[in-house]
Amino acid sequence: MNWVERLLIIGGVSLDVFAAMEREGSLVAKIEKKGLLSVCFLVCAWQAAALYAGNLAAAVILEKERSVWSLAVPGNGIMLAAFTWLGMHLAAGALHRERIYEHRAERFNRNGILRAMVRAGGYMLLAGVAFGLLGTDAAAGMVLAVCVSAAAVIAGAYTGYCFGAPQKGAAYAAGAGLMWGYGVGIWLTGK
């Protein structure tokens, strides 16, 4: 798996964080740089840890596959299921029309950001498992996850601040398209 494929997958997973930050950015009166930096740091650390944990889980799966199942369980099937499930969840997010009661807030809603962060961490965990099954470098994936997550947090906050939150559905739809596209690629090529 090359870096472009990893970038697309991590970008698709990070669109959930983008959508949450877009919503939060649409509600604040002014984006405080200190608050945005702290959210960015937390999200980046969480995403990198989830990707690393997924890589460790993949190592356990591969070890069991070699010793117990004698390579009977193909890694491609697990990856295809993971990307299909991620795509379905992101598509459901695109179709869900959340009513946002716009009101002025002084700072970001930490509960909303934490929910999105935990959800995106679960997706990143699955992506880490897929990366590990493909034998990609965990350190390079973690660096890419940190960079893309930081960009998603900052871009989402400022997009919501400048344009409001209607682009949330488009972000989820783009993420679903990326996940399904890569899942079809795995199914067609077998790698």
C-alpha positions as protocol buffer text, in pm:
chain_id: "A"
residue {
  index: 1
  type: MET
  ca { x: 0 y: 0 z: 0 }
}
residue {
  index: 2
  type: ASN
  ca { x: 152 y: 331 z: -104 }
}
residue {
  index: 3
  type: TRP
  ca { x: 123 y: 663 z: 77 }
}
residue {
  index: 4
  type: VAL
  ca { x: -155 y: 793 z: -150 }
}
residue {
  index: 5
  type: GLU
  ca { x: -378 y: 499 z: -60 }
}
residue {
  index: 6
  type: ARG
  ca { x: -302 y: 548 z: 309 }
}
residue {
  index: 7
  type: LEU
  ca { x: -375 y: 920 z: 274 }
}
residue {
  index: 8
  type: LEU
  ca { x: -714 y: 852 z: 113 }
}
residue {
  index: 9
  type: ILE
  ca { x: -813 y: 599 z: 379 }
}
residue {
  index: 10
  type: ILE
  ca { x: -703 y: 815 z: 671 }
}
residue {
  index: 11
  type: GLY
  ca { x: -866 y: 1116 z: 504 }
}
residue {
  index: 12
  type: GLY
  ca { x: -1195 y: 927 z: 470 }
}
residue {
  index: 13
  type: VAL
  ca { x: -1184 y: 822 z: 834 }
}
residue {
  index: 14
  type: SER
  ca { x: -1098 y: 1177 z: 946 }
}
residue {
  index: 15
  type: LEU
  ca { x: -1399 y: 1327 z: 770 }
}
residue {
  index: 16
  type: ASP
  ca { x: -1606 y: 1235 z: 1075 }
}
residue {
  index: 17
  type: VAL
  ca { x: -1387 y: 1465 z: 1284 }
}
residue {
  index: 18
  type: PHE
  ca { x: -1414 y: 1730 z: 1012 }
}
residue {
  index: 19
  type: ALA
  ca { x: -1795 y: 1716 z: 1026 }
}
residue {
  index: 20
  type: ALA
  ca { x: -1802 y: 1743 z: 1406 }
}
residue {
  index: 21
  type: MET
  ca { x: -1563 y: 2038 z: 1405 }
}
residue {
  index: 22
  type: GLU
  ca { x: -1763 y: 2202 z: 1127 }
}
residue {
  index: 23
  type: ARG
  ca { x: -2071 y: 2186 z: 1345 }
}
residue {
  index: 24
  type: GLU
  ca { x: -1883 y: 2326 z: 1643 }
}
residue {
  index: 25
  type: GLY
  ca { x: -1723 y: 2599 z: 1432 }
}
residue {
  index: 26
  type: SER
  ca { x: -2065 y: 2710 z: 1312 }
}
residue {
  index: 27
  type: LEU
  ca { x: -2178 y: 2774 z: 1671 }
}
residue {
  index: 28
  type: VAL
  ca { x: -1890 y: 2969 z: 1824 }
}
residue {
  index: 29
  type: ALA
  ca { x: -1876 y: 3346 z: 1817 }
}
residue {
  index: 30
  type: LYS
  ca { x: -1499 y: 3344 z: 1773 }
}
residue {
  index: 31
  type: ILE
  ca { x: -1253 y: 3060 z: 1730 }
}
residue {
  index: 32
  type: GLU
  ca { x: -1001 y: 3074 z: 2010 }
}
residue {
  index: 33
  type: LYS
  ca { x: -661 y: 2955 z: 1890 }
}
residue {
  index: 34
  type: LYS
  ca { x: -574 y: 2802 z: 2229 }
}
residue {
  index: 35
  type: GLY
  ca { x: -895 y: 2599 z: 2240 }
}
residue {
  index: 36
  type: LEU
  ca { x: -853 y: 2487 z: 1880 }
}
residue {
  index: 37
  type: LEU
  ca { x: -493 y: 2384 z: 1948 }
}
residue {
  index: 38
  type: SER
  ca { x: -593 y: 2176 z: 2251 }
}
residue {
  index: 39
  type: VAL
  ca { x: -869 y: 2001 z: 2053 }
}
residue {
  index: 40
  type: CYS
  ca { x: -623 y: 1942 z: 1771 }
}
residue {
  index: 41
  type: PHE
  ca { x: -367 y: 1790 z: 2007 }
}
residue {
  index: 42
  type: LEU
  ca { x: -622 y: 1558 z: 2171 }
}
residue {
  index: 43
  type: VAL
  ca { x: -767 y: 1438 z: 1840 }
}
residue {
  index: 44
  type: CYS
  ca { x: -424 y: 1380 z: 1687 }
}
residue {
  index: 45
  type: ALA
  ca { x: -297 y: 1184 z: 1987 }
}
residue {
  index: 46
  type: TRP
  ca { x: -615 y: 974 z: 1997 }
}
residue {
  index: 47
  type: GLN
  ca { x: -606 y: 898 z: 1625 }
}
residue {
  index: 48
  type: ALA
  ca { x: -238 y: 799 z: 1632 }
}
residue {
  index: 49
  type: ALA
  ca { x: -294 y: 574 z: 1935 }
}
residue {
  index: 50
  type: ALA
  ca { x: -596 y: 408 z: 1769 }
}
residue {
  index: 51
  type: LEU
  ca { x: -401 y: 343 z: 1449 }
}
residue {
  index: 52
  type: TYR
  ca { x: -115 y: 192 z: 1647 }
}
residue {
  index: 53
  type: ALA
  ca { x: -355 y: -27 z: 1848 }
}
residue {
  index: 54
  type: GLY
  ca { x: -508 y: -147 z: 1522 }
}
residue {
  index: 55
  type: ASN
  ca { x: -163 y: -239 z: 1392 }
}
residue {
  index: 56
  type: LEU
  ca { x: -98 y: -437 z: 1710 }
}
residue {
  index: 57
  type: ALA
  ca { x: -432 y: -616 z: 1671 }
}
residue {
  index: 58
  type: ALA
  ca { x: -340 y: -705 z: 1313 }
}
residue {
  index: 59
  type: ALA
  ca { x: -12 y: -851 z: 1433 }
}
residue {
  index: 60
  type: VAL
  ca { x: -206 y: -1074 z: 1674 }
}
residue {
  index: 61
  type: ILE
  ca { x: -445 y: -1178 z: 1395 }
}
residue {
  index: 62
  type: LEU
  ca { x: -157 y: -1263 z: 1164 }
}
residue {
  index: 63
  type: GLU
  ca { x: 22 y: -1460 z: 1435 }
}
residue {
  index: 64
  type: LYS
  ca { x: -292 y: -1663 z: 1511 }
}
residue {
  index: 65
  type: GLU
  ca { x: -354 y: -1708 z: 1140 }
}
residue {
  index: 66
  type: ARG
  ca { x: -9 y: -1856 z: 1091 }
}
residue {
  index: 67
  type: SER
  ca { x: -15 y: -2085 z: 1392 }
}
residue {
  index: 68
  type: VAL
  ca { x: -378 y: -2186 z: 1449 }
}
residue {
  index: 69
  type: TRP
  ca { x: -561 y: -2148 z: 1121 }
}
residue {
  index: 70
  type: SER
  ca { x: -265 y: -2211 z: 890 }
}
residue {
  index: 71
  type: LEU
  ca { x: -348 y: -1913 z: 671 }
}
residue {
  index: 72
  type: ALA
  ca { x: -711 y: -2024 z: 636 }
}
residue {
  index: 73
  type: VAL
  ca { x: -854 y: -1677 z: 709 }
}
residue {
  index: 74
  type: PRO
  ca { x: -759 y: -1427 z: 437 }
}
residue {
  index: 75
  type: GLY
  ca { x: -666 y: -1080 z: 550 }
}
residue {
  index: 76
  type: ASN
  ca { x: -836 y: -930 z: 244 }
}
residue {
  index: 77
  type: GLY
  ca { x: -1176 y: -1048 z: 365 }
}
residue {
  index: 78
  type: ILE
  ca { x: -1126 y: -876 z: 700 }
}
residue {
  index: 79
  type: MET
  ca { x: -1013 y: -556 z: 528 }
}
residue {
  index: 80
  type: LEU
  ca { x: -1304 y: -564 z: 283 }
}
residue {
  index: 81
  type: ALA
  ca { x: -1551 y: -606 z: 571 }
}
residue {
  index: 82
  type: ALA
  ca { x: -1388 y: -319 z: 764 }
}
residue {
  index: 83
  type: PHE
  ca { x: -1399 y: -76 z: 472 }
}
residue {
  index: 84
  type: THR
  ca { x: -1754 y: -176 z: 379 }
}
residue {
  index: 85
  type: TRP
  ca { x: -1873 y: -119 z: 737 }
}
residue {
  index: 86
  type: LEU
  ca { x: -1693 y: 215 z: 760 }
}
residue {
  index: 87
  type: GLY
  ca { x: -1848 y: 323 z: 430 }
}
residue {
  index: 88
  type: MET
  ca { x: -2197 y: 221 z: 546 }
}
residue {
  index: 89
  type: HIS
  ca { x: -2164 y: 419 z: 868 }
}
residue {
  index: 90
  type: LEU
  ca { x: -2038 y: 727 z: 688 }
}
residue {
  index: 91
  type: ALA
  ca { x: -2319 y: 698 z: 432 }
}
residue {
  index: 92
  type: ALA
  ca { x: -2570 y: 681 z: 717 }
}
residue {
  index: 93
  type: GLY
  ca { x: -2415 y: 1000 z: 855 }
}
residue {
  index: 94
  type: ALA
  ca { x: -2458 y: 1165 z: 515 }
}
residue {
  index: 95
  type: LEU
  ca { x: -2826 y: 1073 z: 502 }
}
residue {
  index: 96
  type: HIS
  ca { x: -2897 y: 1172 z: 862 }
}
residue {
  index: 97
  type: ARG
  ca { x: -3025 y: 1528 z: 874 }
}
residue {
  index: 98
  type: GLU
  ca { x: -2939 y: 1655 z: 1216 }
}
residue {
  index: 99
  type: ARG
  ca { x: -3121 y: 1968 z: 1315 }
}
residue {
  index: 100
  type: ILE
  ca { x: -2871 y: 2219 z: 1445 }
}
residue {
  index: 101
  type: TYR
  ca { x: -3012 y: 2484 z: 1669 }
}
residue {
  index: 102
  type: GLU
  ca { x: -2779 y: 2768 z: 1602 }
}
residue {
  index: 103
  type: HIS
  ca { x: -2695 y: 2969 z: 1904 }
}
residue {
  index: 104
  type: ARG
  ca { x: -2396 y: 3165 z: 2009 }
}
residue {
  index: 105
  type: ALA
  ca { x: -2142 y: 2973 z: 2213 }
}
residue {
  index: 106
  type: GLU
  ca { x: -1827 y: 3109 z: 2367 }
}
residue {
  index: 107
  type: ARG
  ca { x: -1625 y: 2791 z: 2316 }
}
residue {
  index: 108
  type: PHE
  ca { x: -1645 y: 2448 z: 2159 }
}
residue {
  index: 109
  type: ASN
  ca { x: -1883 y: 2189 z: 2304 }
}
residue {
  index: 110
  type: ARG
  ca { x: -1643 y: 1936 z: 2450 }
}
residue {
  index: 111
  type: ASN
  ca { x: -1901 y: 1657 z: 2472 }
}
residue {
  index: 112
  type: GLY
  ca { x: -1978 y: 1671 z: 2100 }
}
residue {
  index: 113
  type: ILE
  ca { x: -1611 y: 1673 z: 2013 }
}
residue {
  index: 114
  type: LEU
  ca { x: -1537 y: 1383 z: 2247 }
}
residue {
  index: 115
  type: ARG
  ca { x: -1816 y: 1172 z: 2093 }
}
residue {
  index: 116
  type: ALA
  ca { x: -1681 y: 1238 z: 1743 }
}
residue {
  index: 117
  type: MET
  ca { x: -1327 y: 1172 z: 1860 }
}
residue {
  index: 118
  type: VAL
  ca { x: -1418 y: 833 z: 2011 }
}
residue {
  index: 119
  type: ARG
  ca { x: -1619 y: 739 z: 1700 }
}
residue {
  index: 120
  type: ALA
  ca { x: -1335 y: 837 z: 1468 }
}
residue {
  index: 121
  type: GLY
  ca { x: -1091 y: 651 z: 1693 }
}
residue {
  index: 122
  type: GLY
  ca { x: -1293 y: 333 z: 1638 }
}
residue {
  index: 123
  type: TYR
  ca { x: -1273 y: 386 z: 1263 }
}
residue {
  index: 124
  type: MET
  ca { x: -901 y: 454 z: 1286 }
}
residue {
  index: 125
  type: LEU
  ca { x: -862 y: 132 z: 1485 }
}
residue {
  index: 126
  type: LEU
  ca { x: -1023 y: -61 z: 1199 }
}
residue {
  index: 127
  type: ALA
  ca { x: -803 y: 122 z: 949 }
}
residue {
  index: 128
  type: GLY
  ca { x: -500 y: 29 z: 1162 }
}
residue {
  index: 129
  type: VAL
  ca { x: -604 y: -337 z: 1148 }
}
residue {
  index: 130
  type: ALA
  ca { x: -633 y: -312 z: 771 }
}
residue {
  index: 131
  type: PHE
  ca { x: -295 y: -141 z: 745 }
}
residue {
  index: 132
  type: GLY
  ca { x: -137 y: -405 z: 965 }
}
residue {
  index: 133
  type: LEU
  ca { x: -286 y: -687 z: 756 }
}
residue {
  index: 134
  type: LEU
  ca { x: -138 y: -525 z: 447 }
}
residue {
  index: 135
  type: GLY
  ca { x: 200 y: -501 z: 619 }
}
residue {
  index: 136
  type: THR
  ca { x: 232 y: -123 z: 604 }
}
residue {
  index: 137
  type: ASP
  ca { x: 467 y: 69 z: 831 }
}
residue {
  index: 138
  type: ALA
  ca { x: 292 y: 172 z: 1154 }
}
residue {
  index: 139
  type: ALA
  ca { x: 512 y: 476 z: 1215 }
}
residue {
  index: 140
  type: ALA
  ca { x: 447 y: 624 z: 871 }
}
residue {
  index: 141
  type: GLY
  ca { x: 74 y: 567 z: 913 }
}
residue {
  index: 142
  type: MET
  ca { x: 76 y: 736 z: 1252 }
}
residue {
  index: 143
  type: VAL
  ca { x: 256 y: 1043 z: 1118 }
}
residue {
  index: 144
  type: LEU
  ca { x: 6 y: 1062 z: 833 }
}
residue {
  index: 145
  type: ALA
  ca { x: -285 y: 1018 z: 1078 }
}
residue {
  index: 146
  type: VAL
  ca { x: -157 y: 1306 z: 1292 }
}
residue {
  index: 147
  type: CYS
  ca { x: -117 y: 1538 z: 993 }
}
residue {
  index: 148
  type: VAL
  ca { x: -456 y: 1455 z: 840 }
}
residue {
  index: 149
  type: SER
  ca { x: -636 y: 1473 z: 1176 }
}
residue {
  index: 150
  type: ALA
  ca { x: -487 y: 1814 z: 1248 }
}
residue {
  index: 151
  type: ALA
  ca { x: -595 y: 1935 z: 905 }
}
residue {
  index: 152
  type: ALA
  ca { x: -947 y: 1793 z: 960 }
}
residue {
  index: 153
  type: VAL
  ca { x: -985 y: 1969 z: 1296 }
}
residue {
  index: 154
  type: ILE
  ca { x: -862 y: 2307 z: 1174 }
}
residue {
  index: 155
  type: ALA
  ca { x: -1035 y: 2297 z: 836 }
}
residue {
  index: 156
  type: GLY
  ca { x: -1361 y: 2176 z: 990 }
}
residue {
  index: 157
  type: ALA
  ca { x: -1366 y: 2449 z: 1254 }
}
residue {
  index: 158
  type: TYR
  ca { x: -1298 y: 2727 z: 1007 }
}
residue {
  index: 159
  type: THR
  ca { x: -1536 y: 2587 z: 743 }
}
residue {
  index: 160
  type: GLY
  ca { x: -1816 y: 2584 z: 998 }
}
residue {
  index: 161
  type: TYR
  ca { x: -1720 y: 2927 z: 1126 }
}
residue {
  index: 162
  type: CYS
  ca { x: -1721 y: 3083 z: 778 }
}
residue {
  index: 163
  type: PHE
  ca { x: -1995 y: 2888 z: 598 }
}
residue {
  index: 164
  type: GLY
  ca { x: -2211 y: 2716 z: 861 }
}
residue {
  index: 165
  type: ALA
  ca { x: -2271 y: 2344 z: 895 }
}
residue {
  index: 166
  type: PRO
  ca { x: -2459 y: 2235 z: 579 }
}
residue {
  index: 167
  type: GLN
  ca { x: -2146 y: 2075 z: 428 }
}
residue {
  index: 168
  type: LYS
  ca { x: -2150 y: 1799 z: 692 }
}
residue {
  index: 169
  type: GLY
  ca { x: -2347 y: 1561 z: 469 }
}
residue {
  index: 170
  type: ALA
  ca { x: -2105 y: 1613 z: 183 }
}
residue {
  index: 171
  type: ALA
  ca { x: -1810 y: 1531 z: 411 }
}
residue {
  index: 172
  type: TYR
  ca { x: -1973 y: 1206 z: 521 }
}
residue {
  index: 173
  type: ALA
  ca { x: -2064 y: 1115 z: 161 }
}
residue {
  index: 174
  type: ALA
  ca { x: -1706 y: 1176 z: 48 }
}
residue {
  index: 175
  type: GLY
  ca { x: -1577 y: 954 z: 329 }
}
residue {
  index: 176
  type: ALA
  ca { x: -1820 y: 676 z: 235 }
}
residue {
  index: 177
  type: GLY
  ca { x: -1711 y: 699 z: -127 }
}
residue {
  index: 178
  type: LEU
  ca { x: -1345 y: 671 z: -29 }
}
residue {
  index: 179
  type: MET
  ca { x: -1406 y: 367 z: 192 }
}
residue {
  index: 180
  type: TRP
  ca { x: -1623 y: 185 z: -62 }
}
residue {
  index: 181
  type: GLY
  ca { x: -1387 y: 270 z: -346 }
}
residue {
  index: 182
  type: TYR
  ca { x: -1095 y: 121 z: -163 }
}
residue {
  index: 183
  type: GLY
  ca { x: -1304 y: -182 z: -60 }
}
residue {
  index: 184
  type: VAL
  ca { x: -1392 y: -246 z: -425 }
}
residue {
  index: 185
  type: GLY
  ca { x: -1026 y: -206 z: -514 }
}
residue {
  index: 186
  type: ILE
  ca { x: -932 y: -471 z: -259 }
}
residue {
  index: 187
  type: TRP
  ca { x: -1205 y: -701 z: -390 }
}
residue {
  index: 188
  type: LEU
  ca { x: -1104 y: -660 z: -756 }
}
residue {
  index: 189
  type: THR
  ca { x: -728 y: -677 z: -717 }
}
residue {
  index: 190
  type: GLY
  ca { x: -702 y: -907 z: -417 }
}
residue {
  index: 191
  type: LYS
  ca { x: -449 y: -679 z: -244 }
}
